[in-house]
Tab-separated table of C-alpha atoms in Angstrom:
chain	number	residue	atom	x	y	z
A	1	UNK	CA	-52.181	-7.744	7.698
A	2	UNK	CA	-51.997	-5.095	10.949
A	3	UNK	CA	-50.788	-8.220	13.045
A	4	UNK	CA	-47.839	-8.745	10.511
A	5	UNK	CA	-47.094	-5.066	9.965
A	6	UNK	CA	-46.685	-4.832	13.844
A	7	UNK	CA	-44.520	-8.086	13.445
A	8	UNK	CA	-42.625	-6.445	10.725
A	9	UNK	CA	-41.954	-3.166	12.399
A	10	UNK	CA	-40.978	-5.060	15.806
A	11	UNK	CA	-38.248	-7.297	13.875
A	12	UNK	CA	-37.204	-3.956	12.058
A	13	UNK	CA	-36.364	-1.909	15.113
A	14	UNK	CA	-34.553	-5.333	16.746
A	15	UNK	CA	-32.289	-5.511	14.157
A	16	UNK	CA	-31.912	-1.571	14.178
A	17	UNK	CA	-31.034	-2.070	17.917
A	18	UNK	CA	-28.682	-5.133	17.405
A	19	UNK	CA	-26.606	-2.721	14.566
A	20	UNK	CA	-26.426	0.233	16.887
A	21	UNK	CA	-24.999	-2.310	19.780
A	22	UNK	CA	-22.487	-4.157	17.631
A	23	UNK	CA	-21.126	-0.734	16.989
A	24	UNK	CA	-20.881	0.238	20.764
A	25	UNK	CA	-18.873	-3.157	21.298
A	26	UNK	CA	-16.560	-2.769	17.888
A	27	UNK	CA	-15.718	0.775	19.165
A	28	UNK	CA	-15.027	-0.567	22.880
A	29	UNK	CA	-13.335	-3.534	21.729
A	30	UNK	CA	-11.005	-0.672	19.948
A	31	UNK	CA	-10.496	1.741	22.798
A	32	UNK	CA	-9.862	-1.495	25.273
A	33	UNK	CA	-7.140	-2.313	22.652
A	34	UNK	CA	-5.806	1.109	21.938
A	35	UNK	CA	-4.845	1.062	25.961
A	36	UNK	CA	-3.187	-2.071	25.769
A	37	UNK	CA	-1.217	-0.565	22.625
A	38	UNK	CA	-0.639	2.080	24.599
A	39	UNK	CA	0.639	0.715	27.461
A	40	UNK	CA	2.953	-1.646	26.197
A	41	UNK	CA	4.700	1.253	23.829
A	42	UNK	CA	4.903	3.575	26.605
A	43	UNK	CA	6.463	0.374	28.888
A	44	UNK	CA	8.922	0.548	26.144
A	45	UNK	CA	9.998	4.004	25.800
A	46	UNK	CA	9.449	5.067	29.484
A	47	UNK	CA	13.371	3.942	30.234
A	48	UNK	CA	14.390	6.700	27.459
A	49	UNK	CA	12.111	9.690	28.915
A	50	UNK	CA	14.580	12.267	30.916
A	51	UNK	CA	11.987	14.069	33.010
A	52	UNK	CA	10.052	12.617	35.691
A	53	UNK	CA	6.611	14.115	33.810
A	54	UNK	CA	5.393	14.536	30.502
A	55	UNK	CA	3.036	13.796	27.796
A	56	UNK	CA	3.570	11.367	24.992
A	57	UNK	CA	1.109	10.275	21.721
A	58	UNK	CA	0.760	7.270	20.198
A	59	UNK	CA	-0.520	7.111	16.751
A	60	UNK	CA	-1.855	3.538	15.580
A	61	UNK	CA	-4.174	2.366	12.932
A	62	UNK	CA	-7.098	2.121	14.887
A	63	UNK	CA	-6.873	5.532	17.338
A	64	UNK	CA	-4.924	7.537	19.147
A	65	UNK	CA	-3.518	7.393	22.570
A	66	UNK	CA	-2.253	10.424	24.539
A	67	UNK	CA	-0.400	9.781	27.656
A	68	UNK	CA	0.225	12.151	30.597
A	69	UNK	CA	2.379	10.776	32.852
A	70	UNK	CA	3.788	11.685	36.263
A	71	UNK	CA	6.197	9.700	38.690
A	72	UNK	CA	4.186	9.368	42.095
A	73	UNK	CA	7.189	8.113	43.901
A	74	UNK	CA	10.228	5.709	43.250
A	75	UNK	CA	7.652	3.262	43.194
A	76	UNK	CA	5.030	4.019	40.757
A	77	UNK	CA	3.837	6.234	37.605
A	78	UNK	CA	0.168	8.049	37.198
A	79	UNK	CA	-0.713	7.454	33.325
A	80	UNK	CA	-3.507	9.717	32.095
A	81	UNK	CA	-4.751	8.534	29.057
A	82	UNK	CA	-6.535	9.678	26.503
A	83	UNK	CA	-7.531	7.670	23.391
A	84	UNK	CA	-9.603	8.602	20.423
A	85	UNK	CA	-10.609	5.957	17.943
A	86	UNK	CA	-10.064	6.433	14.030
A	87	UNK	CA	-14.036	7.025	14.262
A	88	UNK	CA	-13.683	10.117	17.134
A	89	UNK	CA	-14.825	7.823	19.582
A	90	UNK	CA	-13.154	9.331	22.812
A	91	UNK	CA	-12.702	7.819	26.521
A	92	UNK	CA	-10.180	8.623	29.184
A	93	UNK	CA	-8.803	6.046	31.777
A	94	UNK	CA	-6.161	6.877	34.842
A	95	UNK	CA	-3.539	3.921	35.262
A	96	UNK	CA	-1.032	3.564	37.605
A	97	UNK	CA	1.644	1.817	37.017
A	98	UNK	CA	4.579	-0.145	38.899
A	99	UNK	CA	8.145	0.471	37.874
A	100	UNK	CA	10.473	-1.596	37.901
A	101	UNK	CA	14.187	-1.438	39.425
A	102	UNK	CA	15.963	-1.219	36.298
A	103	UNK	CA	13.239	1.812	35.529
A	104	UNK	CA	14.891	3.915	39.133
A	105	UNK	CA	17.666	6.504	38.081
């Protein structure tokens, strides 16, 4: 019976760890999706911005993306993204975006 107890306890711990890893993977996937959604929306909006620096926020069903942007030179813009999922996981990333010719003023 001791061996059965040890095996059962080990399996419960393995299962618990798998649940935790699955939750982390889901949150990572949400974060990556929010980054892509935020960048795509920003690229659609960038031509409407009147200043070379600023911040924008985008609200999506799975979380929020805040982007602080600044023009580095005539070809590149730096984007500082702060992501927060709907379950309060947070992530920050810096993205350098190349401006196309149509974005130049």
